[in-house]
């Protein structure tokens, strides 16, 4: 709906043709989320941790498609609750907030037809920058082991 001031209201619905790019970017952001990756890898949500993580991604995508106006603070609460309920993880690193803000920004960019963040995330994923370290962490948070996933690379990785 257009207001007299020229402001468009209710334009937060992502066009169907932009959804594949948004979904790709969202999945890449979830894949980079250390707290969730550790929870899945160490099965903190039980043997079906990977399925729970996939359901979280689907729930978040659906939230964007059904929410009239997505706000990062609401999404942050949902992500925080999902970590706690599904994986028994209490994120004290503000990562749910960072992920929520990144997802809302990605959504806004995709609404405008700007897919530069998706392209950047894809390039980082292909080059291995997004997954440079591997940690094995016990349920109580104790780091059990650590190392490079690609031990043949001696380069310093730039993580944002």
mmCIF file of C-alpha atoms in Angstrom, residues 49-61 86:
data_model
loop_
_atom_site.group_PDB
_atom_site.id
_atom_site.type_symbol
_atom_site.label_atom_id
_atom_site.label_comp_id
_atom_site.label_asym_id
_atom_site.label_seq_id
_atom_site.Cartn_x
_atom_site.Cartn_y
_atom_site.Cartn_z
ATOM 1 C CA UNK A 49 20.608 -32.923 16.128
ATOM 2 C CA UNK A 50 21.112 -32.459 12.378
ATOM 3 C CA UNK A 51 17.373 -32.829 11.793
ATOM 4 C CA UNK A 52 16.656 -30.299 14.545
ATOM 5 C CA UNK A 53 19.063 -27.828 12.943
ATOM 6 C CA UNK A 54 17.412 -28.322 9.542
ATOM 7 C CA UNK A 55 13.991 -27.792 11.118
ATOM 8 C CA UNK A 56 15.264 -24.566 12.690
ATOM 9 C CA UNK A 57 16.367 -23.329 9.257
ATOM 10 C CA UNK A 58 12.980 -24.224 7.764
ATOM 11 C CA UNK A 59 11.153 -22.549 10.658
ATOM 12 C CA UNK A 60 13.172 -19.361 10.223
ATOM 13 C CA UNK A 61 12.582 -19.296 6.457
ATOM 14 C CA UNK A 86 16.511 -28.156 21.084
#
